[in-house]
Tab-separated table of C-alpha atoms and ligand atoms in Angstrom:
chain	number	residue	atom	x	y	z
A	1	MET	CA	11.737	-0.440	-11.054
A	2	LEU	CA	11.298	1.332	-14.351
A	3	ALA	CA	12.249	5.013	-14.074
A	4	GLU	CA	9.057	6.232	-15.774
A	5	ARG	CA	6.790	4.618	-13.210
A	6	GLY	CA	8.532	6.155	-10.212
A	7	VAL	CA	8.694	4.584	-6.772
A	8	LEU	CA	6.019	4.775	-4.084
A	9	VAL	CA	7.024	3.950	-0.508
A	10	SER	CA	4.003	3.623	1.773
A	11	GLY	CA	4.135	3.423	5.561
A	12	ASN	CA	1.303	1.299	6.944
A	13	TRP	CA	1.199	2.092	10.648
A	14	LYS	CA	-1.514	-0.531	11.235
A	15	MET	CA	-3.097	-0.215	14.732
A	16	ASN	CA	-0.164	1.731	16.191
A	17	GLU	CA	0.369	5.313	17.383
A	18	ASN	CA	-2.281	7.344	19.187
A	19	HIS	CA	-2.660	10.845	17.825
A	20	PHE	CA	0.012	12.317	20.130
A	21	GLU	CA	2.507	9.667	19.039
A	22	ALA	CA	1.436	10.082	15.414
A	23	LEU	CA	2.166	13.811	15.567
A	24	LYS	CA	5.631	13.175	16.980
A	25	LEU	CA	6.373	10.537	14.344
A	26	VAL	CA	5.225	12.637	11.404
A	27	GLN	CA	7.210	15.627	12.669
A	28	GLU	CA	10.360	13.501	13.007
A	29	LEU	CA	9.788	12.144	9.554
A	30	GLY	CA	9.178	15.622	8.187
A	31	ALA	CA	12.428	16.933	9.663
A	32	LEU	CA	14.406	14.082	8.079
A	33	LEU	CA	12.714	14.338	4.705
A	34	LEU	CA	12.994	18.124	4.553
A	35	ALA	CA	16.692	17.984	5.479
A	36	GLY	CA	17.529	16.252	2.201
A	37	THR	CA	16.080	15.545	-1.198
A	38	LEU	CA	14.128	12.606	-2.498
A	39	PRO	CA	15.413	10.662	-5.485
A	40	PRO	CA	13.572	11.763	-8.662
A	41	GLY	CA	10.135	10.217	-9.137
A	42	ARG	CA	9.960	9.077	-5.539
A	43	GLU	CA	6.727	9.394	-3.579
A	44	VAL	CA	5.899	8.633	0.045
A	45	SER	CA	2.500	7.922	1.592
A	46	LEU	CA	1.670	7.583	5.282
A	47	HIS	CA	-1.236	5.465	6.487
A	48	PRO	CA	-2.022	6.234	10.133
A	49	PRO	CA	-5.059	4.852	11.974
A	50	PHE	CA	-8.281	6.820	11.352
A	51	THR	CA	-7.990	8.596	14.724
A	52	SER	CA	-4.688	10.169	13.668
A	53	LEU	CA	-5.540	11.131	10.102
A	54	ARG	CA	-6.602	14.680	10.863
A	55	THR	CA	-3.565	15.272	13.068
A	56	VAL	CA	-1.177	13.948	10.430
A	57	GLN	CA	-2.962	15.872	7.668
A	58	THR	CA	-2.612	19.150	9.580
A	59	ALA	CA	1.100	18.574	10.283
A	60	VAL	CA	1.840	17.555	6.685
A	61	GLU	CA	0.063	20.568	5.237
A	62	SER	CA	1.333	23.174	7.676
A	63	ASP	CA	4.969	21.983	7.587
A	64	HIS	CA	4.932	21.175	3.842
A	65	ILE	CA	6.149	17.629	4.486
A	66	PRO	CA	6.553	15.862	1.136
A	67	VAL	CA	4.256	12.927	1.854
A	68	ALA	CA	0.791	11.980	0.654
A	69	LEU	CA	-1.868	11.118	3.190
A	70	GLY	CA	-3.096	7.539	3.155
A	71	ALA	CA	-5.657	5.388	4.937
A	72	GLN	CA	-5.653	1.691	5.772
A	73	ASN	CA	-9.228	0.793	4.908
A	74	CYS	CA	-12.665	2.224	4.120
A	75	HIS	CA	-16.273	1.178	3.688
A	76	TRP	CA	-17.788	0.738	0.219
A	77	GLU	CA	-20.870	2.896	0.878
A	78	ASP	CA	-20.647	6.671	1.168
A	79	ARG	CA	-22.818	6.890	4.288
A	80	GLY	CA	-25.436	4.976	6.224
A	81	ALA	CA	-26.135	2.671	9.137
A	82	TYR	CA	-22.731	0.978	9.340
A	83	THR	CA	-21.693	1.488	12.950
A	84	GLY	CA	-17.972	1.881	13.370
A	85	GLU	CA	-17.167	2.299	9.700
A	86	VAL	CA	-15.500	5.151	7.787
A	87	SER	CA	-16.382	5.924	4.167
A	88	ALA	CA	-14.146	6.721	1.219
A	89	GLU	CA	-16.039	10.002	0.895
A	90	MET	CA	-14.963	10.994	4.432
A	91	LEU	CA	-11.358	10.123	3.634
A	92	ALA	CA	-11.369	12.145	0.429
A	93	LYS	CA	-12.513	15.198	2.420
A	94	LEU	CA	-9.344	14.877	4.536
A	95	ASN	CA	-7.188	15.010	1.394
A	96	VAL	CA	-6.394	11.319	1.614
A	97	ARG	CA	-4.806	10.220	-1.655
A	98	TYR	CA	-4.022	6.512	-1.189
A	99	VAL	CA	-6.238	3.910	0.497
A	100	ILE	CA	-4.954	0.428	1.261
A	101	THR	CA	-7.529	-2.227	0.558
A	102	GLY	CA	-7.579	-5.999	0.747
A	103	HIS	CA	-4.724	-6.160	3.241
A	104	SER	CA	-4.235	-9.783	4.304
A	105	GLU	CA	-4.905	-8.824	7.934
A	106	ARG	CA	-8.350	-7.570	6.888
A	107	ARG	CA	-8.969	-10.611	4.739
A	108	GLN	CA	-7.851	-12.925	7.563
A	109	TYR	CA	-9.289	-11.280	10.704
A	110	PHE	CA	-12.302	-9.436	9.279
A	111	GLY	CA	-13.427	-11.854	6.597
A	112	GLU	CA	-12.903	-9.532	3.633
A	113	THR	CA	-13.493	-11.392	0.402
A	114	ASP	CA	-12.379	-10.513	-3.124
A	115	GLU	CA	-15.937	-9.257	-3.687
A	116	VAL	CA	-15.789	-6.874	-0.709
A	117	VAL	CA	-12.369	-5.666	-1.816
A	118	ALA	CA	-13.715	-4.939	-5.320
A	119	ARG	CA	-16.555	-2.844	-3.860
A	120	LYS	CA	-14.100	-0.900	-1.733
A	121	ILE	CA	-11.960	-0.250	-4.811
A	122	ASP	CA	-15.092	1.122	-6.546
A	123	ALA	CA	-15.650	3.523	-3.631
A	124	ILE	CA	-12.018	4.664	-3.492
A	125	LEU	CA	-11.974	5.363	-7.241
A	126	ARG	CA	-15.382	7.064	-7.122
A	127	HIS	CA	-13.905	9.628	-4.737
A	128	GLY	CA	-10.808	10.290	-6.822
A	129	MET	CA	-8.339	8.434	-4.612
A	130	VAL	CA	-5.892	5.679	-5.494
A	131	PRO	CA	-6.374	2.179	-4.088
A	132	ILE	CA	-3.339	0.207	-2.951
A	133	VAL	CA	-4.680	-3.285	-3.491
A	134	CYS	CA	-2.915	-5.979	-1.472
A	135	VAL	CA	-2.493	-9.506	-2.770
A	136	GLY	CA	-0.416	-12.385	-1.468
A	137	GLU	CA	-0.266	-16.057	-0.638
A	138	THR	CA	0.019	-18.002	2.613
A	139	LEU	CA	3.019	-20.179	3.372
A	140	ALA	CA	0.926	-23.305	2.773
A	141	GLU	CA	-0.094	-22.011	-0.653
A	142	ARG	CA	3.524	-21.246	-1.530
A	143	GLU	CA	4.717	-24.647	-0.377
A	144	ALA	CA	1.964	-26.333	-2.393
A	145	GLY	CA	3.079	-24.439	-5.510
A	146	ASP	CA	-0.175	-22.457	-5.618
A	147	ALA	CA	1.191	-18.983	-4.896
A	148	GLU	CA	1.009	-17.597	-8.410
A	149	THR	CA	-2.490	-18.944	-9.074
A	150	LYS	CA	-3.749	-17.385	-5.837
A	151	VAL	CA	-2.156	-13.995	-6.502
A	152	ARG	CA	-3.209	-13.860	-10.170
A	153	GLY	CA	-6.784	-14.645	-9.088
A	154	GLN	CA	-6.758	-11.809	-6.548
A	155	VAL	CA	-5.456	-9.384	-9.178
A	156	ARG	CA	-8.201	-10.368	-11.634
A	157	ALA	CA	-10.930	-10.152	-8.994
A	158	ALA	CA	-9.816	-6.632	-8.102
A	159	LEU	CA	-9.219	-5.139	-11.529
A	160	GLU	CA	-10.611	-7.145	-14.462
A	161	GLY	CA	-13.349	-5.315	-16.363
A	162	ARG	CA	-12.260	-1.834	-15.294
A	163	PRO	CA	-11.255	0.737	-17.934
A	164	THR	CA	-7.592	0.528	-18.913
A	165	GLU	CA	-6.780	4.035	-17.671
A	166	VAL	CA	-8.261	3.144	-14.280
A	167	VAL	CA	-6.216	-0.059	-14.069
A	168	ALA	CA	-3.101	1.914	-14.984
A	169	SER	CA	-3.683	4.331	-12.089
A	170	VAL	CA	-4.031	1.702	-9.374
A	171	VAL	CA	-1.230	0.439	-7.108
A	172	LEU	CA	-0.907	-3.284	-6.412
A	173	ALA	CA	1.018	-4.476	-3.366
A	174	TYR	CA	2.415	-7.981	-3.344
A	175	GLU	CA	2.589	-8.998	0.307
A	176	PRO	CA	3.337	-12.680	0.891
A	177	ILE	CA	1.544	-13.415	4.167
A	178	TRP	CA	4.448	-15.465	5.514
A	179	ALA	CA	6.712	-12.407	5.194
A	180	ILE	CA	4.482	-9.945	7.067
A	181	GLY	CA	5.792	-9.048	10.506
A	182	THR	CA	7.981	-12.141	10.586
A	183	GLY	CA	11.353	-10.640	9.770
A	184	ARG	CA	11.430	-13.063	6.861
A	185	THR	CA	11.624	-10.919	3.712
A	186	ALA	CA	10.986	-12.612	0.375
A	187	THR	CA	14.219	-13.010	-1.568
A	188	PRO	CA	14.693	-10.316	-4.196
A	189	ALA	CA	14.349	-13.019	-6.875
A	190	ASP	CA	11.059	-14.368	-5.456
A	191	ALA	CA	9.633	-10.878	-4.975
A	192	GLN	CA	10.614	-9.846	-8.508
A	193	GLU	CA	9.203	-13.053	-9.984
A	194	MET	CA	5.797	-12.546	-8.388
A	195	CYS	CA	5.666	-8.829	-9.187
A	196	ALA	CA	6.406	-9.719	-12.837
A	197	ALA	CA	3.613	-12.330	-12.733
A	198	ILE	CA	1.236	-9.700	-11.349
A	199	ARG	CA	2.115	-7.334	-14.197
A	200	SER	CA	1.685	-10.092	-16.759
A	201	GLU	CA	-1.735	-10.934	-15.288
A	202	VAL	CA	-2.780	-7.299	-15.737
A	203	GLY	CA	-1.631	-7.681	-19.354
A	204	HIS	CA	-4.286	-10.355	-19.923
A	205	PHE	CA	-7.188	-7.961	-19.401
A	206	ALA	CA	-5.655	-4.464	-19.727
A	207	PRO	CA	-2.580	-4.791	-21.966
A	208	SER	CA	-1.937	-1.066	-22.240
A	209	ALA	CA	-1.896	-0.663	-18.451
A	210	THR	CA	1.043	-2.982	-17.797
A	211	ALA	CA	3.816	-0.456	-18.325
A	212	ALA	CA	2.190	2.139	-16.066
A	213	ILE	CA	0.717	0.175	-13.152
A	214	ARG	CA	2.840	0.315	-10.016
A	215	VAL	CA	3.542	-2.877	-8.096
A	216	GLN	CA	4.874	-2.610	-4.551
A	217	TYR	CA	6.444	-5.322	-2.443
A	218	GLY	CA	5.574	-5.623	1.255
A	219	GLY	CA	6.672	-7.996	4.011
A	220	SER	CA	9.473	-7.273	6.482
A	221	VAL	CA	11.046	-4.570	4.297
A	222	THR	CA	13.978	-2.934	6.105
A	223	PRO	CA	16.682	-0.414	5.165
A	224	GLU	CA	18.962	-3.435	4.793
A	225	THR	CA	16.742	-5.222	2.241
A	226	ALA	CA	15.224	-2.271	0.358
A	227	GLU	CA	17.952	-1.580	-2.166
A	228	GLU	CA	18.292	-5.131	-3.396
A	229	LEU	CA	14.521	-5.500	-3.705
A	230	LEU	CA	14.200	-2.242	-5.606
A	231	ALA	CA	16.664	-3.535	-8.181
A	232	GLY	CA	13.893	-5.861	-9.411
A	233	GLU	CA	12.549	-4.251	-12.574
A	234	ASP	CA	8.914	-4.981	-11.687
A	235	ILE	CA	9.150	-3.697	-8.093
A	236	ASP	CA	8.033	-0.063	-7.922
A	237	GLY	CA	8.255	0.580	-4.204
A	238	PHE	CA	7.233	-0.827	-0.872
A	239	LEU	CA	4.378	-1.184	1.576
A	240	VAL	CA	6.197	-1.011	4.885
A	241	GLY	CA	4.743	-2.045	8.235
A	242	GLY	CA	7.047	-2.307	11.266
A	243	ALA	CA	9.917	-0.241	9.873
A	244	SER	CA	7.556	2.654	9.078
A	245	LEU	CA	7.086	3.300	12.814
A	246	ASP	CA	10.695	4.473	13.021
A	247	ALA	CA	11.262	7.740	11.148
A	248	GLN	CA	14.946	7.073	10.513
A	249	ARG	CA	14.323	3.578	9.163
A	250	LEU	CA	11.459	4.677	6.965
A	251	VAL	CA	13.507	7.520	5.492
A	252	SER	CA	16.378	5.112	4.756
A	253	ILE	CA	13.926	2.934	2.824
A	254	VAL	CA	12.515	5.988	1.050
A	255	ARG	CA	16.021	7.003	-0.010
A	256	ALA	CA	17.081	3.502	-1.123
A	257	ARG	CA	18.893	3.663	-4.432
A	258	ALA	CA	17.080	2.042	-7.341
B	1	LIG	P1	5.888	-5.582	8.005
B	1	LIG	O1	6.729	-4.609	7.212
B	1	LIG	O2	5.804	-5.256	9.458
B	1	LIG	O3	6.250	-6.983	7.709
B	1	LIG	O4	4.371	-5.392	7.460
B	1	LIG	C1	4.132	-5.459	6.114
B	1	LIG	C2	2.733	-5.052	5.857
B	1	LIG	O5	1.807	-5.780	6.151
B	1	LIG	C3	2.504	-3.713	5.295
B	1	LIG	O6	1.180	-3.561	4.896
């Protein structure tokens, strides 16, 4: 990481924790975070399921827990006949700051295309929040030597044509699909190489955004792997799944030395 960009560690709880469990987890996390300090420029976001957002928001605000509220997804319209969906406007009203979009699980299980992801990014930005845009290749794509082409294409589809200052404000998360939930973290060298490629791709259409845009790594990040990954100069934090469900483990990742 580059000191000026700071580090963002985001806990993606996925479809885990009912609102009672979420309250317990955020309180545990709060106690650990408030008992010490965060390294300078370090930020944390928590992404509970929709049903726990209000609970987590209330706990964070009343206990002054130093985390930003995040969501895992949203719809691209503000309101309407979309049964079961939640809009970016609704999330903004809950003081959500970061919204994950284009996660590979949504692309894979819910058919989200680059086009859908781009519309969701529009909605997130329209409501003053920051998208965390996930990109990443499958194992087959990596083995075929197509990983970089795939990831660069996803980055362009999400961000090309947007004003430079908007591009600079977005967070990209490189999550190789073969590393998600598998216990198989990308090597620090592979993660750094792809995060550098992502930044260079941004340079093709928004050259002045490259120094500012934050690029996270995600995929089986643990307290044991965090420090080495963070040493990569193009890695500005993590999108953490499994380990974010354990307050102690998440805080160890948050406090990893850069
Ligand atoms: P794991 O950390 O469980 O591999 O999940 C990564 C992820 O998908 C975060 O969005």
